[in-house]
Coordinates of C-alpha atoms and ligand atoms in Angstrom, one line a residue:
M149 CA -4.1 -31.2 -24.0
R150 CA -1.6 -28.6 -23.0
I151 CA -1.0 -28.0 -19.6
R152 CA -0.8 -25.0 -18.3
G153 CA 1.2 -23.7 -15.2
N154 CA -0.3 -23.5 -11.7
P155 CA 1.2 -20.7 -9.7
D156 CA -1.1 -21.8 -7.1
R157 CA 0.7 -25.5 -6.5
V158 CA 4.1 -23.9 -6.1
R159 CA 5.4 -24.2 -2.9
A160 CA 6.5 -20.7 -0.9
V161 CA 9.1 -20.7 1.4
P162 CA 7.4 -20.0 5.4
A163 CA 7.8 -16.4 6.1
T164 CA 8.6 -17.4 10.1
S165 CA 10.0 -13.8 11.6
G166 CA 10.4 -10.3 10.6
A167 CA 14.5 -11.3 9.9
P168 CA 16.1 -12.6 6.6
I169 CA 15.8 -16.2 5.4
P170 CA 19.6 -17.7 6.2
A171 CA 21.3 -19.8 2.7
R172 CA 20.9 -23.3 3.3
D173 CA 23.1 -25.0 0.7
T174 CA 23.1 -28.6 -0.2
A175 CA 25.7 -31.0 -1.8
V176 CA 24.2 -33.7 -4.2
A177 CA 25.4 -36.6 -6.2
P178 CA 26.4 -35.4 -9.5
D179 CA 23.8 -34.7 -12.2
T180 CA 23.2 -37.5 -15.1
L181 CA 24.1 -34.7 -17.3
P182 CA 28.0 -35.1 -18.4
G183 CA 30.9 -33.1 -17.4
A184 CA 28.7 -31.5 -15.1
G185 CA 30.6 -33.1 -11.7
A186 CA 28.7 -32.5 -8.4
L187 CA 25.8 -29.6 -9.4
R188 CA 24.8 -28.1 -5.6
A189 CA 21.2 -27.1 -4.8
G190 CA 21.1 -23.8 -2.4
Q191 CA 19.2 -20.9 -1.5
A192 CA 19.9 -17.1 -1.4
P193 CA 19.9 -15.6 2.3
G194 CA 17.8 -12.5 2.7
A195 CA 14.8 -13.2 1.7
W196 CA 12.0 -11.2 3.0
P197 CA 8.6 -12.0 4.6
V198 CA 6.1 -11.4 1.9
V199 CA 8.0 -9.6 -0.7
G200 CA 11.4 -12.3 -0.6
H201 CA 14.1 -11.2 -2.6
L202 CA 11.8 -8.4 -4.4
P203 CA 14.0 -5.7 -3.4
D204 CA 17.0 -6.9 -4.2
L205 CA 15.8 -8.4 -8.0
L206 CA 14.1 -4.5 -8.4
R207 CA 17.4 -2.2 -6.7
R208 CA 20.2 -4.2 -7.2
P209 CA 19.9 -7.2 -9.7
L210 CA 22.8 -7.6 -11.0
A211 CA 24.9 -7.4 -7.9
F212 CA 22.2 -10.3 -6.7
M213 CA 22.6 -12.6 -9.4
D214 CA 26.1 -12.2 -9.3
S215 CA 26.0 -13.1 -5.9
L216 CA 24.0 -16.5 -6.8
P217 CA 26.8 -18.7 -8.0
A218 CA 28.1 -19.1 -3.8
H219 CA 24.9 -20.5 -3.0
G220 CA 24.4 -23.3 -6.0
D221 CA 24.4 -24.0 -8.8
I222 CA 20.4 -24.4 -8.7
V223 CA 19.8 -21.3 -6.2
R224 CA 16.2 -20.8 -4.9
V225 CA 15.0 -17.3 -4.6
R226 CA 11.7 -16.1 -3.8
I227 CA 9.5 -13.0 -5.9
G228 CA 7.2 -11.7 -3.7
L229 CA 5.4 -15.2 -2.6
R230 CA 6.6 -17.3 -5.2
D231 CA 9.6 -19.5 -5.5
A232 CA 11.4 -19.1 -8.6
Y233 CA 14.7 -21.3 -9.0
V234 CA 17.6 -19.8 -10.8
L235 CA 20.0 -21.8 -13.0
C236 CA 24.1 -20.9 -12.6
H237 CA 26.1 -23.9 -14.5
P238 CA 25.3 -24.2 -18.2
E239 CA 24.5 -27.9 -17.9
L240 CA 21.1 -26.8 -15.7
V241 CA 20.4 -24.6 -18.4
R242 CA 21.3 -26.3 -20.9
R243 CA 19.0 -29.5 -19.9
V244 CA 15.7 -27.1 -19.3
L245 CA 16.1 -25.4 -22.7
T246 CA 16.0 -28.4 -24.3
D247 CA 13.4 -29.9 -22.7
S248 CA 10.7 -28.1 -23.7
R249 CA 8.1 -30.9 -22.6
V250 CA 8.9 -30.3 -19.2
F251 CA 9.7 -26.1 -18.7
D252 CA 7.5 -24.3 -21.1
R253 CA 7.6 -20.9 -21.8
E254 CA 4.5 -20.5 -19.8
G255 CA 4.8 -18.0 -16.2
P256 CA 4.0 -13.9 -16.0
L257 CA 6.7 -13.1 -17.9
Y258 CA 5.1 -14.7 -20.9
E259 CA 1.5 -14.4 -20.1
K260 CA 2.5 -10.4 -19.4
V261 CA 4.3 -10.4 -23.1
R262 CA 1.6 -12.1 -24.8
A263 CA -1.1 -10.3 -23.6
A264 CA 0.6 -7.2 -24.7
L265 CA 2.5 -7.8 -27.9
G266 CA 0.3 -11.3 -28.9
N267 CA 1.7 -15.2 -29.3
G268 CA 4.4 -13.9 -31.4
L269 CA 7.9 -16.5 -32.5
A270 CA 9.2 -15.0 -29.2
S271 CA 6.3 -15.1 -27.0
C272 CA 4.4 -18.5 -27.9
P273 CA 4.5 -21.8 -26.0
R274 CA 6.1 -25.1 -26.9
A275 CA 2.4 -25.7 -28.7
D276 CA 2.6 -23.4 -30.7
H277 CA 6.3 -23.3 -31.1
R278 CA 7.0 -25.5 -33.7
G279 CA 4.6 -24.6 -36.7
Q280 CA 5.7 -20.7 -36.1
R281 CA 8.6 -21.5 -36.5
R282 CA 8.7 -22.9 -39.9
V283 CA 6.6 -19.8 -41.0
L284 CA 9.2 -17.2 -40.3
Q285 CA 12.3 -20.1 -41.1
P286 CA 12.2 -18.5 -44.6
A287 CA 12.6 -15.1 -43.0
F288 CA 15.7 -15.4 -41.3
H289 CA 17.9 -17.9 -44.3
H290 CA 21.7 -16.5 -45.2
K291 CA 20.8 -15.0 -48.7
R292 CA 17.8 -13.4 -47.2
L293 CA 20.5 -11.4 -44.7
E294 CA 22.7 -9.7 -47.7
R295 CA 19.5 -7.9 -48.6
Y296 CA 18.7 -6.7 -44.7
A297 CA 22.6 -6.0 -44.5
Q298 CA 22.0 -3.2 -47.5
V299 CA 19.0 -1.9 -44.8
M300 CA 21.9 -1.8 -42.2
S301 CA 23.9 0.1 -43.5
V302 CA 21.8 2.6 -45.0
E303 CA 20.3 3.1 -41.0
V304 CA 23.9 3.6 -39.7
E305 CA 25.0 6.1 -42.0
T306 CA 21.3 8.2 -41.5
L307 CA 21.9 8.1 -38.2
T308 CA 25.1 9.5 -38.0
D309 CA 24.6 12.3 -40.7
R310 CA 22.6 13.6 -37.6
W311 CA 25.3 13.9 -35.4
R312 CA 27.5 17.2 -35.1
S313 CA 31.5 16.8 -33.9
G314 CA 30.9 18.4 -30.3
Q315 CA 27.4 16.9 -29.9
V316 CA 26.2 15.0 -26.7
V317 CA 24.3 12.5 -28.0
D318 CA 22.8 9.4 -25.5
A319 CA 24.0 6.2 -27.0
V320 CA 21.6 4.5 -25.6
D321 CA 18.5 6.0 -27.5
E322 CA 20.6 6.7 -30.3
M323 CA 21.1 2.8 -31.2
F324 CA 17.9 1.8 -30.1
R325 CA 16.8 4.1 -32.9
L326 CA 18.9 2.2 -35.0
T327 CA 17.9 -0.9 -34.2
T328 CA 14.2 -0.1 -34.7
A329 CA 14.8 1.4 -38.0
V330 CA 16.5 -1.2 -39.3
A331 CA 13.9 -4.2 -37.4
V332 CA 11.1 -1.8 -38.8
R333 CA 12.4 -1.2 -42.6
T334 CA 13.3 -5.2 -43.0
L335 CA 9.8 -6.0 -41.4
F336 CA 8.2 -3.5 -43.5
S337 CA 10.0 -2.2 -46.6
S338 CA 7.4 -0.1 -48.2
D339 CA 8.0 3.1 -47.5
F340 CA 6.0 5.6 -44.3
P341 CA 6.4 8.2 -43.2
A342 CA 9.4 8.7 -40.4
P343 CA 7.3 9.5 -37.9
V344 CA 5.5 6.5 -37.9
A345 CA 8.6 4.8 -37.8
E346 CA 9.6 6.8 -34.4
E347 CA 5.8 6.2 -33.0
L348 CA 6.4 2.9 -33.6
R349 CA 9.9 3.5 -32.1
D350 CA 8.4 5.6 -29.0
C351 CA 5.4 2.3 -28.2
L352 CA 8.1 0.0 -28.1
D353 CA 10.4 2.0 -26.1
V354 CA 7.1 2.3 -23.5
F355 CA 6.1 -1.5 -23.1
L356 CA 9.9 -2.8 -22.9
R357 CA 10.2 0.1 -19.6
G358 CA 7.2 -1.7 -17.9
V359 CA 7.2 -5.0 -18.8
Y360 CA 9.9 -6.0 -16.3
T361 CA 8.3 -4.3 -13.7
R362 CA 5.2 -5.4 -14.1
V363 CA 6.2 -9.3 -14.3
L364 CA 7.5 -9.1 -10.8
M365 CA 4.9 -6.7 -9.5
P366 CA 1.9 -7.3 -11.2
A367 CA 0.1 -5.1 -8.9
V368 CA 0.8 -2.6 -10.3
D369 CA -1.9 -2.8 -12.9
A370 CA -4.8 -2.9 -10.0
V371 CA -3.8 1.1 -9.6
P372 CA -4.8 3.9 -11.8
S373 CA -1.6 5.6 -12.5
P374 CA 0.3 8.0 -15.7
G375 CA 2.2 5.4 -16.2
R376 CA -0.3 2.6 -16.8
R377 CA -2.0 4.8 -18.7
R378 CA 0.6 5.6 -20.9
Y379 CA 2.1 1.4 -21.0
R380 CA -2.0 0.8 -22.4
R381 CA -2.0 3.6 -24.6
A382 CA 1.3 2.8 -25.9
L383 CA 0.3 -0.9 -26.3
V384 CA -3.0 0.5 -28.3
R385 CA -1.4 2.3 -30.7
W386 CA 1.0 0.1 -31.3
R387 CA -1.5 -2.4 -32.5
A388 CA -3.2 -0.1 -34.4
L389 CA 0.1 2.1 -36.1
V390 CA 0.7 -2.1 -37.7
S391 CA -2.9 -2.6 -38.1
G392 CA -2.9 -0.3 -40.5
I393 CA 0.4 -1.3 -41.9
I394 CA -1.1 -4.7 -42.5
A395 CA -4.3 -3.2 -44.0
E396 CA -2.3 -1.5 -46.9
Y397 CA 0.0 -4.6 -47.8
R398 CA -3.0 -6.2 -48.6
A399 CA -4.4 -3.5 -50.1
A400 CA -1.6 -3.2 -52.6
G401 CA -1.0 -7.1 -52.9
V402 CA 2.7 -7.0 -54.3
D403 CA 4.9 -9.0 -52.6
Q404 CA 7.7 -6.8 -51.6
D405 CA 10.4 -9.1 -50.8
D406 CA 9.9 -8.2 -47.0
V407 CA 9.8 -9.9 -44.2
L408 CA 5.4 -8.6 -43.7
S409 CA 5.3 -9.5 -47.5
L410 CA 6.5 -13.3 -46.7
L411 CA 4.5 -14.0 -43.9
L412 CA 1.4 -12.8 -45.7
A413 CA 2.5 -15.5 -48.2
A414 CA 2.6 -18.4 -45.9
R415 CA 0.0 -21.3 -44.7
D416 CA 0.3 -22.6 -41.7
D417 CA 0.7 -26.7 -41.5
S418 CA -3.5 -26.8 -42.1
G419 CA -2.6 -24.9 -45.5
R420 CA -4.4 -21.6 -44.0
P421 CA -2.9 -17.7 -44.3
L422 CA -2.1 -15.5 -41.2
S423 CA -5.4 -13.8 -39.6
D424 CA -4.5 -10.0 -39.5
H425 CA -4.4 -10.3 -35.3
E426 CA -1.5 -12.7 -36.1
L427 CA 0.7 -11.4 -38.5
C428 CA 0.3 -8.2 -36.0
D429 CA 1.6 -10.8 -33.3
Q430 CA 4.3 -12.1 -35.3
V431 CA 5.9 -8.3 -36.2
A432 CA 4.7 -7.0 -32.7
L433 CA 7.6 -9.6 -31.2
L434 CA 10.1 -10.2 -34.0
V435 CA 10.6 -5.7 -33.1
L436 CA 10.4 -6.5 -30.4
A437 CA 13.2 -9.6 -29.8
G438 CA 15.4 -7.8 -32.7
A439 CA 15.6 -4.3 -31.7
E440 CA 16.5 -4.6 -28.1
T441 CA 18.5 -7.0 -27.8
T442 CA 21.0 -5.4 -30.7
S443 CA 20.9 -1.8 -29.6
S444 CA 21.7 -2.6 -25.8
A445 CA 24.5 -4.8 -27.3
L446 CA 26.5 -1.9 -28.6
A447 CA 25.7 0.7 -26.0
W448 CA 27.5 -2.0 -24.0
C449 CA 30.0 -1.7 -26.9
V450 CA 30.7 2.3 -26.6
Q451 CA 30.7 1.8 -23.0
L452 CA 33.0 -0.8 -22.5
L453 CA 35.3 0.8 -25.5
G454 CA 35.2 4.5 -23.3
S455 CA 37.2 3.0 -20.6
H456 CA 39.1 0.5 -23.2
S457 CA 42.1 2.6 -25.2
D458 CA 43.1 -0.2 -26.6
V459 CA 40.3 -2.0 -27.5
L460 CA 39.5 1.5 -29.5
D461 CA 42.1 1.8 -31.1
R462 CA 43.0 -2.3 -32.3
L463 CA 39.4 -1.9 -33.7
Q464 CA 39.8 1.6 -35.5
T465 CA 42.9 0.6 -37.1
E466 CA 40.5 -2.8 -38.2
A467 CA 37.7 -0.5 -39.1
D468 CA 40.0 2.4 -41.5
T469 CA 42.1 -0.9 -42.7
V470 CA 39.0 -2.4 -43.7
L471 CA 36.7 0.2 -44.8
G472 CA 38.4 3.0 -45.1
G473 CA 36.3 5.6 -44.1
S474 CA 33.3 3.7 -45.3
I475 CA 29.8 2.4 -43.9
A476 CA 30.8 -1.1 -43.7
T477 CA 28.5 -3.5 -45.9
W478 CA 27.5 -7.3 -46.2
D479 CA 31.0 -7.4 -47.8
D480 CA 33.1 -6.5 -45.2
L481 CA 31.9 -8.3 -42.9
P482 CA 34.8 -11.6 -42.9
D483 CA 37.0 -9.1 -43.2
L484 CA 35.6 -7.3 -39.6
T485 CA 37.4 -10.2 -37.6
F486 CA 38.3 -8.2 -34.3
T487 CA 35.1 -6.1 -34.4
H488 CA 33.7 -9.2 -34.2
R489 CA 35.5 -10.6 -31.3
V490 CA 34.9 -7.6 -29.5
V491 CA 31.0 -7.8 -30.0
Q492 CA 31.3 -11.7 -28.8
E493 CA 33.0 -10.4 -25.8
V494 CA 30.6 -8.2 -25.1
L495 CA 27.5 -10.2 -25.2
R496 CA 29.9 -12.2 -22.5
L497 CA 29.8 -9.8 -19.6
Y498 CA 26.5 -7.9 -21.2
P499 CA 24.0 -10.8 -22.7
P500 CA 20.8 -8.7 -23.2
A501 CA 18.9 -11.7 -23.0
W502 CA 20.4 -12.1 -19.0
A503 CA 17.4 -14.2 -17.5
I504 CA 15.4 -16.6 -19.7
T505 CA 13.3 -17.2 -17.9
R506 CA 10.7 -21.1 -18.4
T507 CA 8.0 -22.6 -16.3
T508 CA 7.5 -26.3 -14.8
V509 CA 4.4 -28.0 -16.5
E510 CA 5.5 -31.0 -14.2
P511 CA 6.7 -32.0 -11.6
V512 CA 11.0 -32.3 -11.9
E513 CA 13.9 -33.2 -9.8
L514 CA 16.8 -30.8 -11.0
A515 CA 20.3 -31.3 -9.3
G516 CA 18.8 -32.6 -6.6
E517 CA 15.9 -30.0 -5.6
Q518 CA 12.4 -31.3 -6.3
L519 CA 10.8 -28.2 -8.6
A520 CA 6.6 -28.2 -8.2
L521 CA 4.3 -28.0 -11.2
G522 CA 4.1 -24.1 -11.7
S523 CA 7.5 -23.3 -10.2
M524 CA 9.5 -20.4 -12.7
V525 CA 13.1 -21.2 -13.4
I526 CA 15.6 -18.7 -14.8
C527 CA 18.1 -19.3 -17.3
S528 CA 20.9 -16.5 -16.1
P529 CA 23.9 -16.3 -19.1
Y530 CA 24.5 -12.8 -17.3
V531 CA 25.9 -15.7 -14.1
I532 CA 27.1 -17.8 -16.3
H533 CA 29.1 -15.8 -18.0
R534 CA 31.2 -14.5 -15.5
R535 CA 31.9 -17.6 -13.5
D536 CA 35.5 -18.1 -13.4
D537 CA 36.2 -21.1 -13.7
F538 CA 34.0 -21.2 -17.7
F539 CA 36.0 -18.0 -18.5
P540 CA 39.1 -17.7 -16.4
D541 CA 39.5 -13.5 -15.1
A542 CA 35.4 -13.7 -15.9
A543 CA 35.5 -9.9 -15.3
A544 CA 37.9 -9.0 -17.9
F545 CA 36.7 -7.4 -21.2
D546 CA 39.2 -9.1 -23.3
P547 CA 38.3 -10.0 -27.0
D548 CA 41.1 -12.0 -27.2
R549 CA 39.8 -15.0 -25.4
W550 CA 37.6 -15.3 -28.1
Q551 CA 40.9 -15.2 -31.0
N552 CA 41.2 -19.1 -31.1
G553 CA 37.9 -20.6 -30.4
H554 CA 37.4 -21.0 -26.7
P555 CA 37.5 -24.0 -24.5
H556 CA 34.5 -24.0 -22.9
R557 CA 31.8 -22.7 -25.9
E558 CA 28.9 -24.4 -23.8
A559 CA 28.6 -22.0 -21.4
Y560 CA 28.2 -18.8 -23.7
L561 CA 24.4 -18.8 -24.4
P562 CA 23.5 -15.0 -25.4
F563 CA 21.3 -16.4 -27.7
G564 CA 19.6 -19.3 -25.9
L565 CA 20.3 -22.9 -26.8
G566 CA 16.9 -25.7 -28.0
A567 CA 14.1 -25.1 -30.1
N568 CA 13.9 -21.5 -28.9
K569 CA 18.1 -20.3 -29.8
C570 CA 17.2 -17.0 -31.4
I571 CA 16.1 -16.9 -35.1
G572 CA 17.8 -13.5 -35.3
E573 CA 21.5 -14.8 -34.3
A574 CA 23.3 -14.1 -37.9
F575 CA 20.9 -11.0 -37.9
G576 CA 22.2 -9.6 -34.7
L577 CA 25.9 -10.5 -35.0
A578 CA 25.9 -8.9 -38.1
E579 CA 23.8 -5.7 -37.4
A580 CA 26.3 -5.0 -34.2
T581 CA 29.1 -5.6 -36.6
L582 CA 29.0 -3.3 -39.3
A583 CA 27.6 -0.8 -37.0
L584 CA 30.3 -0.7 -34.3
A585 CA 33.4 -0.7 -37.9
S586 CA 30.7 2.4 -38.9
L587 CA 31.3 4.2 -35.7
V588 CA 34.1 3.9 -34.6
S589 CA 35.8 4.7 -38.2
R590 CA 34.1 7.7 -38.8
W591 CA 33.8 9.2 -34.8
H592 CA 35.0 9.1 -31.8
L593 CA 32.7 8.7 -29.1
R594 CA 33.6 10.1 -25.6
P595 CA 31.3 8.2 -22.9
L596 CA 30.7 11.5 -20.3
P597 CA 30.6 10.6 -16.3
T598 CA 27.0 10.2 -15.4
R599 CA 25.3 8.1 -12.7
S600 CA 22.6 6.2 -15.1
S601 CA 25.1 4.0 -17.4
K602 CA 25.2 1.6 -14.8
A603 CA 22.9 -1.2 -16.0
A604 CA 19.3 -1.1 -15.7
P605 CA 17.7 -4.3 -16.7
R606 CA 14.2 -4.0 -18.2
S607 CA 13.3 -7.9 -20.1
V608 CA 16.9 -6.7 -21.4
L609 CA 19.6 -5.8 -20.0
A610 CA 20.6 -2.4 -21.3
P611 CA 22.3 0.0 -19.6
G612 CA 20.2 3.5 -18.2
S613 CA 21.5 6.2 -20.3
L614 CA 24.6 6.8 -21.5
P615 CA 25.5 10.4 -22.9
V616 CA 28.3 10.5 -25.1
L617 CA 30.1 12.9 -26.8
V618 CA 30.7 12.4 -30.6
D619 CA 33.8 14.1 -32.4
A620 CA 34.3 13.0 -36.7
R621 CA 37.1 11.8 -37.0
L622 CA 39.3 10.9 -40.3
P623 CA 39.3 7.4 -40.8
T624 CA 42.4 6.6 -42.8
P625 CA 41.7 6.1 -46.6
R626 CA 41.8 2.6 -47.3
P627 CA 45.0 0.9 -49.0
Ligands
LIG183 C1 22.1 -9.3 -30.0 C2 21.2 -9.7 -30.3 C3 20.5 -10.8 -29.9 C4 20.2 -11.4 -28.8 C5 21.2 -11.5 -27.9 C6 19.2 -12.5 -29.1 C7 19.3 -13.4 -27.9 C8 17.7 -14.4 -28.1 C9 17.7 -15.3 -27.1 C10 18.7 -15.5 -25.8 C11 16.5 -16.0 -27.7 C12 16.3 -17.2 -26.8 C13 14.8 -17.2 -25.5 C14 14.6 -18.1 -25.2 O1 15.0 -19.5 -25.0 O2 13.0 -18.1 -24.4 C15 16.1 -15.4 -28.4 C16 15.3 -15.9 -29.2 C17 14.7 -15.3 -30.3 N1 15.2 -14.0 -31.2 FE1 16.5 -13.0 -30.8 N2 18.6 -12.2 -30.1 C18 19.4 -11.1 -31.0 C19 18.3 -10.9 -32.1 C20 17.8 -10.7 -32.4 C21 17.2 -10.3 -34.0 C22 17.8 -9.0 -34.6 C23 15.7 -11.1 -33.9 C24 15.0 -10.6 -35.0 C25 14.6 -10.0 -36.2 C26 15.8 -12.2 -33.1 C27 14.5 -12.5 -33.4 C28 14.3 -14.0 -31.8 C29 13.4 -14.6 -31.8 C30 12.0 -14.4 -33.0 C31 13.4 -15.7 -30.8 C32 11.8 -16.7 -30.2 C33 12.8 -17.7 -31.1 C34 11.9 -18.9 -30.9 O3 11.5 -19.0 -30.3 O4 11.8 -20.1 -31.5 N3 16.6 -11.8 -32.3 N4 16.7 -14.1 -29.1

């Protein structure tokens, strides 16, 4: 039987006075993991009674995360009355993400995601994971990617055809529009009206904006408010739209060579087809996992290129040489090597999955820290990717650091690792590379000054908004 985490048994740091609780740093003996050296357990300073570090996590989450490695490799923080442990060392992350028997996908985030979007591959606990991964794996087979890449190229063209020189667009919205269109059109290739695709996208947007707040402050749902109504309405509408699409597929009964057709034909370990409910869950979670991650990577690319003209020049030269003004296709990918390095580097500085959470399903010791049953563990690629000891001059945007491989590959975790490692890694990388090369080939994108272009971490790390002035450019024709 699967043991569920029991949050009541989590140790709470006693709130002794109105003042922040001071830091504690404890050096411990070397962990058993190779190469880790002496891992340190510590505690983040500044926890307030009752709310703990919630104000930091809500108001300045990245600055707060940036401050944690100074306090240890595993750092205890308080979220309300609960303890959570942020892992700042790749060896600890490896131990957690490769041991789902002890560190499972349980806890408040997954409860919220499952309650909202269901029990799909990106949200299910260990007990359901193997069977679900087996069902979905063929949809991500390399030979299918070529077909998905055709959709990507068409959607990049459709998106940018709407732009006019001199127009200001929000790059965050536009990239999200692109990647949801790609996700929706690769899941369901059958033609449904553009307004339906737009509505799916809007529902997802409301959900993604709402879920981070709900994880940190579950009480927001206890009070009736326009935000709560909007959030619930979006979820109901999303499910209704997806159910409608599934019903149409069943009625048509033809293999449309897309992800939904594959799921309709799939059988679970006992030979049973997936129910409508299970199909709905898978579809929702695939769009959720695939769309905003890739769109936020692309939005960060646009933002960073705005302040790194040397990198932009090299990107444009590569795009001109390889594409000569055309939209990039699958066949161009092997030649877009610098573009690929830019994407890799952006995923290092701004990993969309900035905090991957697990919950202990039995008490365990980690680097000298005793974790009670039900403790939340946060693996943060964001924190690890910015450590100077793994990535020299870590704050610098330097795509060339990837030119000859990287000495600390194990510290680069934008796609996670272990059994839950991203199933869509090749999909996301192909999409980001094709889109970026096509965009810089045909357009100058100039970010405009704004106060909200700084990171606004939701469940995914994305810029808040990013207004850019778009101007058509004349690429050098392909030689
Ligand atoms: C740049 C783009 C992407 C990034 C940075 C990213 C990142 C991640 C990470 C870190 C995980 C591991 C989460 C965990 O351990 O709990 C993950 C899992 C997952 N991703 Fe992605 N992802 C990206 C694109 C995609 C795309 C395009 C799809 C689908 C079309 C996708 C589908 C999934 C699914 C289904 C899982 C769950 C896998 C499992 O538990 O077996 N991702 N992703």
